[in-house]
Amino acid sequence: MKLALASLLAYTASAFGPSTAPPSAHARKPLISGNWKLNPQTKEEALTLARGIASAITDSTPDVDVALFVPYVFIESTMSVVGGKLSVGAEGVCPHSNGAYTGGISTSMIKSIGVDWVLAGHSERREIFGETDYYINAQCLKILDEGMSVMLCIGESLAEFEADLAGSVCATQLKKGLKGVRKEDLDRVAIAYEPVWAIGTGKVATPEIAQSVHAKCRDILAGMYDRETANMIRILYGGSVTPDSIDDLMAMPDIDGALVGGASLDINKFGRIVNFNKAGSLAPAN
Ligand code: PGA
């Protein structure tokens, strides 16, 4: 992969101008989230992991929301061991209400067990399971209609990144994914910018690259709604986030949190990510 720092920074400078958003004009509470995907393999392991993560959230943890997206079968038991310290969400949902959709899980089902956050549009769902922007939009609308919150994942492939298409891919996915979403429901929407080339590859985007795409996404949201609304929406970064990268990512003005895959399966790593240092890696630890 041709992701040398110099070329990435050159790309960043050429692709996006400075953000027109006043970065600190609106306080957005950080949201650190974990995506367990098809892990762990037993209920016992899931509960050990959940307990450990919850115990890493202490009085000295920054003022942050924490959410874990876990496999359906672990949702209720995970909720029962985290002591209300974090939200336990679903990794996806079927947009149909009921009926002949074998294997589907509806929004009513997950709402009835206390779920308040649901992922939509993850690149693995798009690529492996063939979920389209149309289907993802139907999920978003259904989740919001049910009164829950949705985290809409967007992001470009490596080929698109190298062709300077990150901004336009994100614009398309935002516009199609949020089609018909009312402005008054946007306080229950978070965006996760996850460049596909960074997911599970160990190639985290530099904070500068992530910041520039986040600022671009905020500009797109301002065009879809208005600037004030765009400034309230949390935009998270995802893709190989680790304890080593979180502080500098969170120091960026338009990065409002993280969606963490691999490192959310490790209590120590995710615990450190939740206890990030907003001032960046060079500042003294919390
Ligand atoms: P990763 O996954 O942190 O393992 O790259 C992120 C994600 O897929 O949400």
CSV table of C-alpha atoms and ligand atoms in Angstrom, one decimal:
chain,number,residue,atom,x,y,z
A,1,MET,CA,0.0,0.0,0.0
A,2,LYS,CA,1.3,3.4,-1.0
A,3,LEU,CA,0.5,5.3,2.1
A,4,ALA,CA,3.7,7.2,2.8
A,5,LEU,CA,3.2,10.1,5.2
A,6,ALA,CA,4.5,12.7,2.7
A,7,SER,CA,2.1,11.7,0.0
A,8,LEU,CA,-0.8,11.5,2.4
A,9,LEU,CA,-0.1,15.0,3.6
A,10,ALA,CA,0.3,16.3,0.1
A,11,TYR,CA,-3.0,14.7,-0.7
A,12,THR,CA,-4.6,16.3,2.2
A,13,ALA,CA,-3.4,19.8,1.3
A,14,SER,CA,-4.5,19.4,-2.3
A,15,ALA,CA,-7.9,17.8,-1.6
A,16,PHE,CA,-9.3,20.0,1.1
A,17,GLY,CA,-8.9,23.6,2.0
A,18,PRO,CA,-9.2,24.8,5.6
A,19,SER,CA,-12.4,24.1,7.4
A,20,THR,CA,-14.9,27.0,7.2
A,21,ALA,CA,-16.4,25.7,10.5
A,22,PRO,CA,-15.4,27.5,13.7
A,23,PRO,CA,-14.1,24.4,15.3
A,24,SER,CA,-14.7,25.2,19.0
A,25,ALA,CA,-17.9,27.2,18.5
A,26,HIS,CA,-20.0,24.3,19.7
A,27,ALA,CA,-19.2,21.8,22.4
A,28,ARG,CA,-19.7,18.3,21.2
A,29,LYS,CA,-19.3,15.6,23.9
A,30,PRO,CA,-16.8,13.0,22.7
A,31,LEU,CA,-18.2,9.6,22.0
A,32,ILE,CA,-15.8,6.6,22.1
A,33,SER,CA,-17.3,3.4,20.7
A,34,GLY,CA,-16.2,-0.1,20.2
A,35,ASN,CA,-17.3,-2.4,17.4
A,36,TRP,CA,-16.9,-6.1,18.4
A,37,LYS,CA,-17.9,-7.4,15.0
A,38,LEU,CA,-18.0,-11.3,15.0
A,39,ASN,CA,-16.2,-11.4,18.4
A,40,PRO,CA,-15.7,-12.8,21.0
A,41,GLN,CA,-16.8,-16.4,20.6
A,42,THR,CA,-18.5,-17.1,23.9
A,43,LYS,CA,-20.8,-15.3,26.3
A,44,GLU,CA,-18.2,-15.8,29.1
A,45,GLU,CA,-15.6,-14.0,27.1
A,46,ALA,CA,-18.0,-11.2,26.2
A,47,LEU,CA,-18.9,-10.6,29.8
A,48,THR,CA,-15.3,-10.6,30.9
A,49,LEU,CA,-14.5,-8.1,28.2
A,50,ALA,CA,-17.5,-5.9,29.1
A,51,ARG,CA,-16.7,-5.9,32.8
A,52,GLY,CA,-13.1,-5.0,32.2
A,53,ILE,CA,-14.1,-2.1,29.9
A,54,ALA,CA,-16.6,-0.8,32.3
A,55,SER,CA,-14.1,-0.9,35.1
A,56,ALA,CA,-11.7,1.2,33.0
A,57,ILE,CA,-14.3,4.0,33.1
A,58,THR,CA,-13.6,5.9,36.3
A,59,ASP,CA,-14.0,9.3,37.9
A,60,SER,CA,-10.8,10.4,36.2
A,61,THR,CA,-12.1,9.4,32.7
A,62,PRO,CA,-12.8,12.5,30.5
A,63,ASP,CA,-16.4,13.6,30.1
A,64,VAL,CA,-17.2,11.2,27.4
A,65,ASP,CA,-20.0,9.0,26.1
A,66,VAL,CA,-19.0,5.3,25.6
A,67,ALA,CA,-20.9,2.8,23.5
A,68,LEU,CA,-20.1,-0.8,22.6
A,69,PHE,CA,-21.7,-2.3,19.5
A,70,VAL,CA,-21.9,-6.0,20.2
A,71,PRO,CA,-23.4,-9.1,18.6
A,72,TYR,CA,-27.1,-9.4,19.2
A,73,VAL,CA,-26.8,-12.5,21.4
A,74,PHE,CA,-24.6,-10.7,23.9
A,75,ILE,CA,-26.5,-7.4,24.1
A,76,GLU,CA,-28.7,-8.1,27.2
A,77,SER,CA,-26.0,-9.9,29.2
A,78,THR,CA,-23.5,-7.2,28.4
A,79,MET,CA,-25.9,-4.5,29.6
A,80,SER,CA,-26.3,-6.4,32.8
A,81,VAL,CA,-22.6,-6.2,33.7
A,82,VAL,CA,-21.6,-2.7,32.7
A,83,GLY,CA,-23.5,-0.9,35.5
A,84,GLY,CA,-24.9,1.8,33.2
A,85,LYS,CA,-21.4,3.2,32.5
A,86,LEU,CA,-21.8,2.8,28.8
A,87,SER,CA,-24.4,2.2,26.1
A,88,VAL,CA,-24.7,-1.3,24.6
A,89,GLY,CA,-25.7,-1.0,20.9
A,90,ALA,CA,-26.5,-3.3,18.0
A,91,GLU,CA,-24.2,-3.8,15.1
A,92,GLY,CA,-27.0,-3.5,12.6
A,93,VAL,CA,-30.7,-4.0,12.1
A,94,CYS,CA,-33.2,-5.2,9.5
A,95,PRO,CA,-35.1,-2.2,8.2
A,96,HIS,CA,-38.3,-4.2,7.8
A,97,SER,CA,-40.8,-4.1,10.7
A,98,ASN,CA,-41.8,-7.8,10.8
A,99,GLY,CA,-42.7,-10.7,8.6
A,100,ALA,CA,-40.8,-13.2,6.3
A,101,TYR,CA,-37.2,-12.0,6.7
A,102,THR,CA,-35.4,-15.1,8.0
A,103,GLY,CA,-32.5,-14.1,10.2
A,104,GLY,CA,-33.6,-10.5,10.5
A,105,ILE,CA,-33.7,-8.5,13.7
A,106,SER,CA,-36.1,-5.6,13.8
A,107,THR,CA,-35.8,-2.2,15.5
A,108,SER,CA,-38.7,-3.1,17.7
A,109,MET,CA,-37.0,-6.2,19.0
A,110,ILE,CA,-33.8,-4.4,19.9
A,111,LYS,CA,-35.6,-1.4,21.3
A,112,SER,CA,-37.6,-3.7,23.5
A,113,ILE,CA,-34.4,-5.0,25.2
A,114,GLY,CA,-33.2,-1.4,25.9
A,115,VAL,CA,-30.9,-0.8,22.9
A,116,ASP,CA,-30.4,2.9,22.1
A,117,TRP,CA,-27.6,2.9,19.6
A,118,VAL,CA,-27.4,1.1,16.3
A,119,LEU,CA,-24.6,1.0,13.6
A,120,ALA,CA,-25.5,1.4,10.0
A,121,GLY,CA,-23.4,1.5,6.8
A,122,HIS,CA,-20.3,-0.2,8.1
A,123,SER,CA,-18.0,-0.9,5.1
A,124,GLU,CA,-18.1,-4.6,6.0
A,125,ARG,CA,-21.9,-4.6,5.7
A,126,ARG,CA,-21.6,-2.7,2.4
A,127,GLU,CA,-18.9,-4.9,0.9
A,128,ILE,CA,-19.5,-8.4,2.3
A,129,PHE,CA,-23.2,-8.3,2.8
A,130,GLY,CA,-24.0,-6.1,-0.2
A,131,GLU,CA,-25.9,-3.4,1.7
A,132,THR,CA,-26.6,-0.5,-0.6
A,133,ASP,CA,-27.0,3.2,0.2
A,134,TYR,CA,-30.7,2.7,-0.3
A,135,TYR,CA,-30.9,-0.1,2.3
A,136,ILE,CA,-28.7,1.8,4.7
A,137,ASN,CA,-30.9,4.8,4.4
A,138,ALA,CA,-33.9,2.7,5.2
A,139,GLN,CA,-32.1,1.4,8.3
A,140,CYS,CA,-31.3,5.0,9.4
A,141,LEU,CA,-34.9,6.1,9.0
A,142,LYS,CA,-36.3,3.1,10.8
A,143,ILE,CA,-33.8,3.4,13.7
A,144,LEU,CA,-34.6,7.1,14.1
A,145,ASP,CA,-38.3,6.5,13.7
A,146,GLU,CA,-38.1,4.0,16.6
A,147,GLY,CA,-36.5,6.7,18.8
A,148,MET,CA,-33.1,5.2,18.9
A,149,SER,CA,-29.7,6.7,17.8
A,150,VAL,CA,-27.8,5.7,14.7
A,151,MET,CA,-24.1,5.8,13.9
A,152,LEU,CA,-23.8,6.1,10.1
A,153,CYS,CA,-20.4,4.8,8.8
A,154,ILE,CA,-19.0,6.3,5.7
A,155,GLY,CA,-15.6,6.2,4.0
A,156,GLU,CA,-13.7,5.7,0.8
A,157,SER,CA,-11.7,2.7,-0.5
A,158,LEU,CA,-7.9,2.8,-1.1
A,159,ALA,CA,-8.4,3.3,-4.8
A,160,GLU,CA,-10.8,6.1,-4.2
A,161,PHE,CA,-8.5,7.7,-1.7
A,162,GLU,CA,-5.6,7.6,-4.1
A,163,ALA,CA,-7.8,9.1,-6.8
A,164,ASP,CA,-8.6,12.0,-4.5
A,165,LEU,CA,-12.2,10.9,-4.2
A,166,ALA,CA,-12.5,10.8,-0.4
A,167,GLY,CA,-14.6,14.0,-0.2
A,168,SER,CA,-17.0,13.1,-3.0
A,169,VAL,CA,-17.4,9.5,-1.7
A,170,CYS,CA,-18.3,10.8,1.8
A,171,ALA,CA,-20.6,13.4,0.3
A,172,THR,CA,-22.5,10.7,-1.7
A,173,GLN,CA,-22.7,8.4,1.3
A,174,LEU,CA,-23.9,11.1,3.6
A,175,LYS,CA,-26.5,12.4,1.2
A,176,LYS,CA,-27.9,9.0,0.4
A,177,GLY,CA,-27.6,7.6,3.9
A,178,LEU,CA,-29.3,10.6,5.5
A,179,LYS,CA,-31.9,11.1,2.8
A,180,GLY,CA,-35.2,12.1,4.4
A,181,VAL,CA,-33.7,12.4,7.9
A,182,ARG,CA,-35.3,15.4,9.6
A,183,LYS,CA,-33.1,18.1,11.1
A,184,GLU,CA,-34.8,17.7,14.5
A,185,ASP,CA,-33.7,14.0,14.6
A,186,LEU,CA,-30.0,14.8,14.0
A,187,ASP,CA,-29.2,15.0,17.7
A,188,ARG,CA,-29.6,11.2,17.5
A,189,VAL,CA,-27.2,10.8,14.6
A,190,ALA,CA,-23.4,10.4,14.7
A,191,ILE,CA,-21.2,9.9,11.7
A,192,ALA,CA,-18.2,7.6,11.7
A,193,TYR,CA,-15.7,8.4,9.0
A,194,GLU,CA,-13.9,5.1,8.4
A,195,PRO,CA,-11.5,5.1,5.5
A,196,VAL,CA,-11.7,1.5,4.3
A,197,TRP,CA,-8.0,1.3,3.8
A,198,ALA,CA,-7.5,2.0,7.5
A,199,ILE,CA,-9.9,-0.6,8.8
A,200,GLY,CA,-8.1,-3.6,10.4
A,201,THR,CA,-5.0,-2.8,8.4
A,202,GLY,CA,-2.9,-1.1,11.1
A,203,LYS,CA,-2.8,2.0,8.8
A,204,VAL,CA,-4.4,4.7,10.8
A,205,ALA,CA,-5.1,7.9,9.0
A,206,THR,CA,-2.9,10.7,10.2
A,207,PRO,CA,-4.7,13.1,12.5
A,208,GLU,CA,-4.3,15.8,9.7
A,209,ILE,CA,-5.9,13.6,7.1
A,210,ALA,CA,-8.8,12.6,9.4
A,211,GLN,CA,-9.3,16.2,10.4
A,212,SER,CA,-9.5,17.4,6.8
A,213,VAL,CA,-12.0,14.8,5.8
A,214,HIS,CA,-14.1,15.4,9.0
A,215,ALA,CA,-14.1,19.2,8.2
A,216,LYS,CA,-15.2,18.4,4.7
A,217,CYS,CA,-18.0,16.1,6.0
A,218,ARG,CA,-19.1,18.9,8.3
A,219,ASP,CA,-19.2,21.3,5.4
A,220,ILE,CA,-21.4,18.7,3.5
A,221,LEU,CA,-23.7,18.4,6.4
A,222,ALA,CA,-23.9,22.2,6.6
A,223,GLY,CA,-25.0,22.2,2.9
A,224,MET,CA,-27.6,19.5,3.6
A,225,TYR,CA,-29.0,21.2,6.7
A,226,ASP,CA,-27.3,24.4,8.1
A,227,ARG,CA,-24.0,25.3,9.7
A,228,GLU,CA,-25.4,25.4,13.2
A,229,THR,CA,-26.8,21.9,12.9
A,230,ALA,CA,-23.6,20.6,11.3
A,231,ASN,CA,-21.6,22.0,14.2
A,232,MET,CA,-23.7,19.9,16.6
A,233,ILE,CA,-23.2,16.5,14.9
A,234,ARG,CA,-20.5,14.3,16.3
A,235,ILE,CA,-18.2,12.9,13.6
A,236,LEU,CA,-16.0,10.0,14.8
A,237,TYR,CA,-12.9,8.6,13.2
A,238,GLY,CA,-12.5,4.8,12.8
A,239,GLY,CA,-9.8,2.7,11.3
A,240,SER,CA,-7.0,1.1,13.3
A,241,VAL,CA,-7.4,3.4,16.3
A,242,THR,CA,-5.0,2.4,19.1
A,243,PRO,CA,-3.8,3.8,22.4
A,244,ASP,CA,-0.9,5.2,20.4
A,245,SER,CA,-3.1,7.2,18.0
A,246,ILE,CA,-6.1,8.2,20.0
A,247,ASP,CA,-4.7,11.3,21.7
A,248,ASP,CA,-3.5,13.1,18.6
A,249,LEU,CA,-6.7,12.2,16.8
A,250,MET,CA,-8.8,13.6,19.6
A,251,ALA,CA,-6.8,16.8,19.7
A,252,MET,CA,-8.2,17.6,16.3
A,253,PRO,CA,-11.1,20.1,16.3
A,254,ASP,CA,-13.5,18.2,14.1
A,255,ILE,CA,-12.8,14.7,15.5
A,256,ASP,CA,-15.4,14.0,18.2
A,257,GLY,CA,-14.6,10.5,19.1
A,258,ALA,CA,-13.7,7.1,17.7
A,259,LEU,CA,-15.2,3.9,16.4
A,260,VAL,CA,-12.7,1.2,17.4
A,261,GLY,CA,-12.7,-2.4,16.1
A,262,GLY,CA,-9.7,-4.6,17.0
A,263,ALA,CA,-8.6,-2.6,20.0
A,264,SER,CA,-12.1,-2.7,21.5
A,265,LEU,CA,-11.5,-6.5,22.1
A,266,ASP,CA,-8.6,-5.7,24.5
A,267,ILE,CA,-9.5,-4.3,27.9
A,268,ASN,CA,-6.2,-2.4,28.4
A,269,LYS,CA,-6.2,-0.9,24.9
A,270,PHE,CA,-9.8,0.1,24.9
A,271,GLY,CA,-9.5,1.4,28.5
A,272,ARG,CA,-6.6,3.6,27.5
A,273,ILE,CA,-8.6,4.8,24.4
A,274,VAL,CA,-11.6,5.8,26.6
A,275,ASN,CA,-9.2,7.6,28.9
A,276,PHE,CA,-7.7,9.6,26.0
A,277,ASN,CA,-5.8,12.8,26.5
A,278,LYS,CA,-7.6,15.6,24.5
A,279,ALA,CA,-4.5,17.8,24.6
A,280,GLY,CA,-2.6,15.3,22.4
A,281,SER,CA,0.2,12.8,22.9
A,282,LEU,CA,2.8,15.4,23.9
A,283,ALA,CA,0.7,16.8,26.8
A,284,PRO,CA,0.9,15.2,30.3
A,285,ALA,CA,-1.4,12.2,30.8
A,286,ASN,CA,-4.8,12.7,32.6
B,1,PGA,P1,-10.4,-1.4,13.4
B,1,PGA,O1,-11.9,-1.5,12.9
B,1,PGA,O2,-10.3,-0.5,14.5
B,1,PGA,O3,-10.1,-2.9,13.7
B,1,PGA,O4,-9.6,-0.9,12.2
B,1,PGA,C1,-12.7,-0.3,12.9
B,1,PGA,C2,-14.1,-0.6,12.4
B,1,PGA,O5,-14.2,-1.4,11.6
B,1,PGA,O6,-15.1,0.0,12.9
